[in-house]
mmCIF file with all atom_site columns, C-alpha atoms in Angstrom:
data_model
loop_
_atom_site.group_PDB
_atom_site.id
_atom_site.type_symbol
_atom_site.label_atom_id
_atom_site.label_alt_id
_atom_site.label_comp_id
_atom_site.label_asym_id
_atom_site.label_entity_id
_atom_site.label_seq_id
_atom_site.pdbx_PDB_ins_code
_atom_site.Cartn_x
_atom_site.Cartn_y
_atom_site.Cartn_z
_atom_site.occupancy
_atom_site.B_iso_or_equiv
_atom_site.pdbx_formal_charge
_atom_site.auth_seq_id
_atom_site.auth_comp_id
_atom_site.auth_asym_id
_atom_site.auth_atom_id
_atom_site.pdbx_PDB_model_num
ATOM 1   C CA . UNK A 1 1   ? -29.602 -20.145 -1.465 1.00 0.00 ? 10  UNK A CA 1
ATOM 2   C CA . UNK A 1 2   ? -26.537 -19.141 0.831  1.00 0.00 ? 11  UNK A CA 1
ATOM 3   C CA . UNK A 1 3   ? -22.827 -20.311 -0.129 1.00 0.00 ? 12  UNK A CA 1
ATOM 4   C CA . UNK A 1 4   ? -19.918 -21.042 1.801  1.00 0.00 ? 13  UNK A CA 1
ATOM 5   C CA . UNK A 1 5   ? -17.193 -18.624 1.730  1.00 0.00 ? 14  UNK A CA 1
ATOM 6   C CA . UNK A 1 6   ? -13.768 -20.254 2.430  1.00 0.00 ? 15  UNK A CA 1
ATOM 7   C CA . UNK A 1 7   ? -10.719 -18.378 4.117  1.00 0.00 ? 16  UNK A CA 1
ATOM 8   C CA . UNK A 1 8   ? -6.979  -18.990 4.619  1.00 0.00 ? 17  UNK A CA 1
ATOM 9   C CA . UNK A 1 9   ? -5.923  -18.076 7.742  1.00 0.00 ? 18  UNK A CA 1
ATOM 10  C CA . UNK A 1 10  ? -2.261  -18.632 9.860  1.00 0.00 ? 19  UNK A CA 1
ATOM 11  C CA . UNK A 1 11  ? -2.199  -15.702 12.779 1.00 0.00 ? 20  UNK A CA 1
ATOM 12  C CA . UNK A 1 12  ? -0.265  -13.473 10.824 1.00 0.00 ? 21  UNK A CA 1
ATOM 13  C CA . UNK A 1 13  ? -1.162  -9.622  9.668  1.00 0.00 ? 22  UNK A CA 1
ATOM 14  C CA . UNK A 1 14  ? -2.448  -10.453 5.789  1.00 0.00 ? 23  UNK A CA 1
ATOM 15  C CA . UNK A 1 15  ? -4.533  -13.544 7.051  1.00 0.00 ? 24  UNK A CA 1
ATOM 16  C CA . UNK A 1 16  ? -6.311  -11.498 9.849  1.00 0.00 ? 25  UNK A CA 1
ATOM 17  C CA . UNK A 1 17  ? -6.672  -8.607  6.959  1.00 0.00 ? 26  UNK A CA 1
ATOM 18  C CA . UNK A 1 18  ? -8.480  -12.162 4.403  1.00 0.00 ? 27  UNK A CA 1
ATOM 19  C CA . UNK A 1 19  ? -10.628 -13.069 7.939  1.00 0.00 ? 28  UNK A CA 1
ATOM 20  C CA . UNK A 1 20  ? -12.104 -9.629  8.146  1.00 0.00 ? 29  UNK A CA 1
ATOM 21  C CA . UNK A 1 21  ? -12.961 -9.683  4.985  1.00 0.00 ? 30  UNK A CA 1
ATOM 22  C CA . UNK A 1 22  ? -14.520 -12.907 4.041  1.00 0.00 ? 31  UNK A CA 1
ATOM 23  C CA . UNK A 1 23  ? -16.639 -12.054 7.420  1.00 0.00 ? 32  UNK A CA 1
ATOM 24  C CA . UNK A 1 24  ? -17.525 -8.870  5.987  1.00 0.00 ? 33  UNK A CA 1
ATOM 25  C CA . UNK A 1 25  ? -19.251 -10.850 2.871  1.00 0.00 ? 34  UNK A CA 1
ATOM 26  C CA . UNK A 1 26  ? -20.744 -13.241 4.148  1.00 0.00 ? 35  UNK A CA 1
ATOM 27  C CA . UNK A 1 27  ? -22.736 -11.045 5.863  1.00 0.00 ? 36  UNK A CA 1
ATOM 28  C CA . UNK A 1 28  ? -23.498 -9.551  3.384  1.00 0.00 ? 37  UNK A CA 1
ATOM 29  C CA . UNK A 1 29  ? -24.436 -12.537 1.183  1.00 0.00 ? 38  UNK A CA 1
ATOM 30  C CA . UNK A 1 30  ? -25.886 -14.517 3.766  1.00 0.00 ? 39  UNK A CA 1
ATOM 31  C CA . UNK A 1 31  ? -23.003 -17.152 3.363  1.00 0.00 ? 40  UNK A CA 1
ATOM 32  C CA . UNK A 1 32  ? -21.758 -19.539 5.815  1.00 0.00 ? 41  UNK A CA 1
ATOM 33  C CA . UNK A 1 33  ? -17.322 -18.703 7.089  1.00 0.00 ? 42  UNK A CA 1
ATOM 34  C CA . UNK A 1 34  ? -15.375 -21.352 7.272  1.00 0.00 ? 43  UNK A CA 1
ATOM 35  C CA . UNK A 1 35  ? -11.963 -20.586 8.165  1.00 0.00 ? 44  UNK A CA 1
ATOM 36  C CA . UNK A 1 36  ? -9.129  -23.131 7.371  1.00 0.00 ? 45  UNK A CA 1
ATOM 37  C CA . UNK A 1 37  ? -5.695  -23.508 8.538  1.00 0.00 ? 46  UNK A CA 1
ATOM 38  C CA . UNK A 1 38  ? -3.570  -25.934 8.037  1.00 0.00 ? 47  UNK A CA 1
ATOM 39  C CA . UNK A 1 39  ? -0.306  -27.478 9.205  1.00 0.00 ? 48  UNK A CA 1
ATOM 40  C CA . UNK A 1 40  ? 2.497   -29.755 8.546  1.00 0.00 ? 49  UNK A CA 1
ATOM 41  C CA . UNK A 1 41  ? 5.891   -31.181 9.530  1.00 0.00 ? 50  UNK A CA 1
ATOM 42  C CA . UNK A 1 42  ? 8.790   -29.578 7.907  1.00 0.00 ? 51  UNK A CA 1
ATOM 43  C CA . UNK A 1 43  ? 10.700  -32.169 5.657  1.00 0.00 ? 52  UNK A CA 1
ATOM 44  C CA . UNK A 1 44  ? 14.084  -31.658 7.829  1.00 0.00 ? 53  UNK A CA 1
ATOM 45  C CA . UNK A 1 45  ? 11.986  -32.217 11.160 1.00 0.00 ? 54  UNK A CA 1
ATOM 46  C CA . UNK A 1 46  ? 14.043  -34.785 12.054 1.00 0.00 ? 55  UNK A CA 1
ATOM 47  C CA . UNK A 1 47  ? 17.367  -33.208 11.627 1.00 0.00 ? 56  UNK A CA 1
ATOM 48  C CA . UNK A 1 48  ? 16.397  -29.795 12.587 1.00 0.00 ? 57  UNK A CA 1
ATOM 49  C CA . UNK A 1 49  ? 14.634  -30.358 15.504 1.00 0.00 ? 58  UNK A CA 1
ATOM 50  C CA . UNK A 1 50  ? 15.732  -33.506 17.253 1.00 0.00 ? 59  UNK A CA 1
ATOM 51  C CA . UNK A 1 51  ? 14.897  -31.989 20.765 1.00 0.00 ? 60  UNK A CA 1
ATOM 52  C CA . UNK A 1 52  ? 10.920  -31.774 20.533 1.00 0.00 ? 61  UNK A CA 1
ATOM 53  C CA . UNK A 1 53  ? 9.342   -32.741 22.766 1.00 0.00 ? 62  UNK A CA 1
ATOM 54  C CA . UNK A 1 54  ? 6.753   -35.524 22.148 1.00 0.00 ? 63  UNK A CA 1
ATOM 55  C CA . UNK A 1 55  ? 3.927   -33.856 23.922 1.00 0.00 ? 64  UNK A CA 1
ATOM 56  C CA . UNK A 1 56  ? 4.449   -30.952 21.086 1.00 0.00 ? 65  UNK A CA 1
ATOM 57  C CA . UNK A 1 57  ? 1.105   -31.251 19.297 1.00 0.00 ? 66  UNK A CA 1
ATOM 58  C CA . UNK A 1 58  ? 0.844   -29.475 15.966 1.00 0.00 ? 67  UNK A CA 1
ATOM 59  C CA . UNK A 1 59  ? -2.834  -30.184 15.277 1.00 0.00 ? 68  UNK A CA 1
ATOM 60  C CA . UNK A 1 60  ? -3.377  -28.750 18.893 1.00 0.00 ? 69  UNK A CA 1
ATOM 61  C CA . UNK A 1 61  ? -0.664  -25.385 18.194 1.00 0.00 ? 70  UNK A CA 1
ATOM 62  C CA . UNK A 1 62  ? -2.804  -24.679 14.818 1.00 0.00 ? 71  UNK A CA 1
ATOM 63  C CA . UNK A 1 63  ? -6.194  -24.858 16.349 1.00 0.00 ? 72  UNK A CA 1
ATOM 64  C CA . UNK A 1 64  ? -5.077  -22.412 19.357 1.00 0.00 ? 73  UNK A CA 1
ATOM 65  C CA . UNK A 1 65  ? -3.337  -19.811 16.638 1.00 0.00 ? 74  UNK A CA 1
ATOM 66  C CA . UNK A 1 66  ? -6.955  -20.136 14.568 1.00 0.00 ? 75  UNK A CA 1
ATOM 67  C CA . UNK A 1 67  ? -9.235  -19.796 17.647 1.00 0.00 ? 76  UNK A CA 1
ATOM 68  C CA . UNK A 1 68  ? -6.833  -16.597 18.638 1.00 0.00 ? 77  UNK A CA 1
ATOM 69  C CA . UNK A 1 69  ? -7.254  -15.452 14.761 1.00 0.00 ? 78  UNK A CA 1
ATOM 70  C CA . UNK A 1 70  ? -11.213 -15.284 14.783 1.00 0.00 ? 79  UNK A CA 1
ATOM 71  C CA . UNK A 1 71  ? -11.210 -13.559 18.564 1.00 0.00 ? 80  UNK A CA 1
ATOM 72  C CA . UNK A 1 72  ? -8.843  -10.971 17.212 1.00 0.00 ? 81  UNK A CA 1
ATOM 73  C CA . UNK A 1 73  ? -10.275 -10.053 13.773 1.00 0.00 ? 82  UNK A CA 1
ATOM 74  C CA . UNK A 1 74  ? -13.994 -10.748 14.222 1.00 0.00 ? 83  UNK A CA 1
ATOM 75  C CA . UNK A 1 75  ? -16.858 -9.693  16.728 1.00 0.00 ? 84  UNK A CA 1
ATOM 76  C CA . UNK A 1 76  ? -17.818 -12.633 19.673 1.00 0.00 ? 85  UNK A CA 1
ATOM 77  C CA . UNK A 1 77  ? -20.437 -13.499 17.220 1.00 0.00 ? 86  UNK A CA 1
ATOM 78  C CA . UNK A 1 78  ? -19.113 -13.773 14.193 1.00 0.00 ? 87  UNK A CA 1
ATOM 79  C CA . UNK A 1 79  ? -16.640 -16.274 15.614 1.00 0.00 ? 88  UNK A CA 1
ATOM 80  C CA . UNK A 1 80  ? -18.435 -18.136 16.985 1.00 0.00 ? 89  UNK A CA 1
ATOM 81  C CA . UNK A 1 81  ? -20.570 -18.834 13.691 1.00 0.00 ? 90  UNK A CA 1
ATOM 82  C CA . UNK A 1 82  ? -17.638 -19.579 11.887 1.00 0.00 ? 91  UNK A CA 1
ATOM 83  C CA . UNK A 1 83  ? -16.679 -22.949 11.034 1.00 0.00 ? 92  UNK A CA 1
ATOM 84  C CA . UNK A 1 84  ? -12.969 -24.317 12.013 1.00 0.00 ? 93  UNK A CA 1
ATOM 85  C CA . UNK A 1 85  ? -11.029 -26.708 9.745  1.00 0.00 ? 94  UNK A CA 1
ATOM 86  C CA . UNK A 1 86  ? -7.915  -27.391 10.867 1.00 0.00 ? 95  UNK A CA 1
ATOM 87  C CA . UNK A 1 87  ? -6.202  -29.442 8.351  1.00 0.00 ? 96  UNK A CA 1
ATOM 88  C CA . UNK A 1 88  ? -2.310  -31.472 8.228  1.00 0.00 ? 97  UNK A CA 1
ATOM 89  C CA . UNK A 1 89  ? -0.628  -30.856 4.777  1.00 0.00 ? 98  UNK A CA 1
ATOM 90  C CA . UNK A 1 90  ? 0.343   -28.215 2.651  1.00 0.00 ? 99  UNK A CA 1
ATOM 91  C CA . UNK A 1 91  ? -1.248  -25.112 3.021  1.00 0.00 ? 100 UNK A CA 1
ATOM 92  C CA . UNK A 1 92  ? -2.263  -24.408 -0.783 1.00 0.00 ? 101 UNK A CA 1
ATOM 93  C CA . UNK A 1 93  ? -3.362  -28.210 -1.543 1.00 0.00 ? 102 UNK A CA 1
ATOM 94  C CA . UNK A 1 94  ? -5.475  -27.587 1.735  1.00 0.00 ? 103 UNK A CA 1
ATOM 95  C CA . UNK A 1 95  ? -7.428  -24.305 0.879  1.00 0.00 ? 104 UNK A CA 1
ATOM 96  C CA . UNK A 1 96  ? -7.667  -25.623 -2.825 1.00 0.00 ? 105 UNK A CA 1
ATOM 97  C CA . UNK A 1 97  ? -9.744  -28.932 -1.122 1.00 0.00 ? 106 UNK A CA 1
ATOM 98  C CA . UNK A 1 98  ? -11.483 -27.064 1.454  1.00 0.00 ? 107 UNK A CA 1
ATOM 99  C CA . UNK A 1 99  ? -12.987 -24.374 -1.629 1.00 0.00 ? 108 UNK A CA 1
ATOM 100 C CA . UNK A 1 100 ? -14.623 -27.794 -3.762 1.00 0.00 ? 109 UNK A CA 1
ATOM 101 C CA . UNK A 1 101 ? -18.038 -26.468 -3.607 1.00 0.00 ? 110 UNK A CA 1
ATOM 102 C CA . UNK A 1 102 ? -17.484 -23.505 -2.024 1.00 0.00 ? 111 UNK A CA 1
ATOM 103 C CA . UNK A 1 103 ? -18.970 -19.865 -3.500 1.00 0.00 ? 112 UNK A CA 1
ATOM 104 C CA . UNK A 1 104 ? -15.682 -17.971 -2.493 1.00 0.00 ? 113 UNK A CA 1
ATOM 105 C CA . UNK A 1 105 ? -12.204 -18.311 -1.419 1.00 0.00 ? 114 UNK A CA 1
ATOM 106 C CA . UNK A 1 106 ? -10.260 -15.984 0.402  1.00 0.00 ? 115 UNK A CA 1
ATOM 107 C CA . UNK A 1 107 ? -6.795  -15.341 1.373  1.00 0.00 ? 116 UNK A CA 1
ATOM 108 C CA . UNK A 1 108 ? -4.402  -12.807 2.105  1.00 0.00 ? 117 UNK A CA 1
ATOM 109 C CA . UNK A 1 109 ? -1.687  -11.452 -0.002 1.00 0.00 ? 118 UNK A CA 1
ATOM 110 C CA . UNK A 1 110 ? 0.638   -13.834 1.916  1.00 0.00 ? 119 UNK A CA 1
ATOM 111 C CA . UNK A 1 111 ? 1.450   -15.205 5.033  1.00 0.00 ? 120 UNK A CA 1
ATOM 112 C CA . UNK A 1 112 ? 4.371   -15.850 7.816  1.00 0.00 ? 121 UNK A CA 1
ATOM 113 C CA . UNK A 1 113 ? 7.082   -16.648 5.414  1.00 0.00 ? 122 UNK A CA 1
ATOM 114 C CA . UNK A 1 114 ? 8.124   -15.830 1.926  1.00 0.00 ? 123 UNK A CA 1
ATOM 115 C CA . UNK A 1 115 ? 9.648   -12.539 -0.137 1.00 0.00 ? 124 UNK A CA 1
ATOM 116 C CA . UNK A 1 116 ? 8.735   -9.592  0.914  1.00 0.00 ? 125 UNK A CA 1
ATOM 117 C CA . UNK A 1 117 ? 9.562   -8.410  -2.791 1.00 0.00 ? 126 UNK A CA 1
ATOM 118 C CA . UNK A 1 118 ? 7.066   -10.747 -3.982 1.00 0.00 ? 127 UNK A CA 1
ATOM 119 C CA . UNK A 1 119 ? 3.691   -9.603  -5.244 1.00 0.00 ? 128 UNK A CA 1
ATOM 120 C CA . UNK A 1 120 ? 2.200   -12.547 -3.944 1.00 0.00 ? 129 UNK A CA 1
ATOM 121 C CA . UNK A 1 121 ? 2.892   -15.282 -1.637 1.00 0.00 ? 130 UNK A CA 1
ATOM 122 C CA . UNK A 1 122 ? 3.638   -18.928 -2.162 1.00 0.00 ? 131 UNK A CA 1
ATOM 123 C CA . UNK A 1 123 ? 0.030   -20.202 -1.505 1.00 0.00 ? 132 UNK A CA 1
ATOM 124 C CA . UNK A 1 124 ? -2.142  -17.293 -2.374 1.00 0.00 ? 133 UNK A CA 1
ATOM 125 C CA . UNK A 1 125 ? -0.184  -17.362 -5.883 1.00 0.00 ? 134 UNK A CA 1
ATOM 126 C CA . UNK A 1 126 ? -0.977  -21.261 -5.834 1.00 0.00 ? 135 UNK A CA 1
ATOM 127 C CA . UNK A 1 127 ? -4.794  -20.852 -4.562 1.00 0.00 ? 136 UNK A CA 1
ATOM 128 C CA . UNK A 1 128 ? -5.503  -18.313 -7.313 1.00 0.00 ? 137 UNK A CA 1
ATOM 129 C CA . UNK A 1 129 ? -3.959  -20.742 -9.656 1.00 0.00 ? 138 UNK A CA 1
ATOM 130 C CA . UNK A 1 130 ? -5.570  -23.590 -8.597 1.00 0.00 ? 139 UNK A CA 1
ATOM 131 C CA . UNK A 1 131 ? -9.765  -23.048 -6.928 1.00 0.00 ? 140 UNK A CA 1
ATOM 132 C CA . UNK A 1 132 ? -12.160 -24.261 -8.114 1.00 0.00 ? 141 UNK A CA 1
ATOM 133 C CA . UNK A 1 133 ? -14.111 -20.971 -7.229 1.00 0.00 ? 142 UNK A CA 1
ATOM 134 C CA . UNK A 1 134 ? -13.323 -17.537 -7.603 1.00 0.00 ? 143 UNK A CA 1
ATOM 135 C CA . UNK A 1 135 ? -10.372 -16.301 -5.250 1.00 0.00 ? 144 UNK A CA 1
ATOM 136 C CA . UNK A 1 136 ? -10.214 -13.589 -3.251 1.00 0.00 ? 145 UNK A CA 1
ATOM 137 C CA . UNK A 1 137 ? -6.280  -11.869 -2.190 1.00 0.00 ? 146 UNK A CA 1
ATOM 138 C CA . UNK A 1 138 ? -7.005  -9.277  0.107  1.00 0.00 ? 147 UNK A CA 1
ATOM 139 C CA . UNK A 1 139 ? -4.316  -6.684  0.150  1.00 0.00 ? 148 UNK A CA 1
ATOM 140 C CA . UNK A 1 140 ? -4.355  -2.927  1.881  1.00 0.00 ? 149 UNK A CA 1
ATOM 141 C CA . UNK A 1 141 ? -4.908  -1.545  5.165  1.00 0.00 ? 150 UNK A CA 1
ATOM 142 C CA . UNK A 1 142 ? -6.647  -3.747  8.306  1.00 0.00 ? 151 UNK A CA 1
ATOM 143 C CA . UNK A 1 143 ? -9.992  -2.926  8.691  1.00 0.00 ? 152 UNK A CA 1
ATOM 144 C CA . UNK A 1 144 ? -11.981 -2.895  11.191 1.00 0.00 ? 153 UNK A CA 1
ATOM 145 C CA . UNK A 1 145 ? -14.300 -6.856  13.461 1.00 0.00 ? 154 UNK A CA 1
ATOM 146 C CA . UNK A 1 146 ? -17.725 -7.382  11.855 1.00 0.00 ? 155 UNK A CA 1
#
């Protein structure tokens, strides 16, 4: 019986690296993609942005930068297999949720932000912590769209 293999993805480098990936095994496996991203309103928005404009959609900005993610790391068909979840809140809390009953979650070694020093980012170190299935980090070189 397939699973569902889960992945973290926000348009950068290390979540396009995750995407390939988690395509690659679920062809393999026979398991359904579903890639999440999620999004949410800084804590300061108000003060540190008091000049948005109120047509600026978030929801609307994530789904474009996932759409771009799958056409840039996976073949035509394997995007257009994969299942989109775009989700408000915290990233972490957001893969963590989308993995309940999932065989396999996936996520790169971390994302736009954090310290470069860092073995791990913010929410892959959370994720691992956290699943309810086995995690994934993908690290290394990009490889090539299956």
């Amino acid at each position: 019986m397939a699973g569902r293999i889960v992945v973290g993805v926000d348009g950068s480098e290390p979540s396009l690296k995750a995407l390939t990936w988690a395509a690659g095994q679920a062809a393999l496996t026979g398991d359904s993609l579903e890639a999440v991203i999620a999004w949410e309103y800084p804590a300061s928005w108000a003060t540190l942005m008091p000049g948005v404009p109120p047509e600026f959609d978030p929801e609307r900005l994530a789904a474009q930068i996932l759409d771009q993610a799958l056409a840039d790391a996976l073949t035509p068909e394997a995007a257009a297999d994969a299942v989109r979840t775009v989700v408000g809140g915290n990233a972490a809390q957001a893969l963590v949720d989308a993995a309940k009953g999932a065989s396999l979650l996936v996520v790169g070694d971390r994302g736009h932000s954090g310290f470069r020093a860092a073995v791990l980012g913010s929410v892959s170190t959370q994720v691992a912590q956290h699943a309810p299935c086995p995690v994934v980090v993908v690290r290394g070189e990009s490889v090539q769209p299956v």
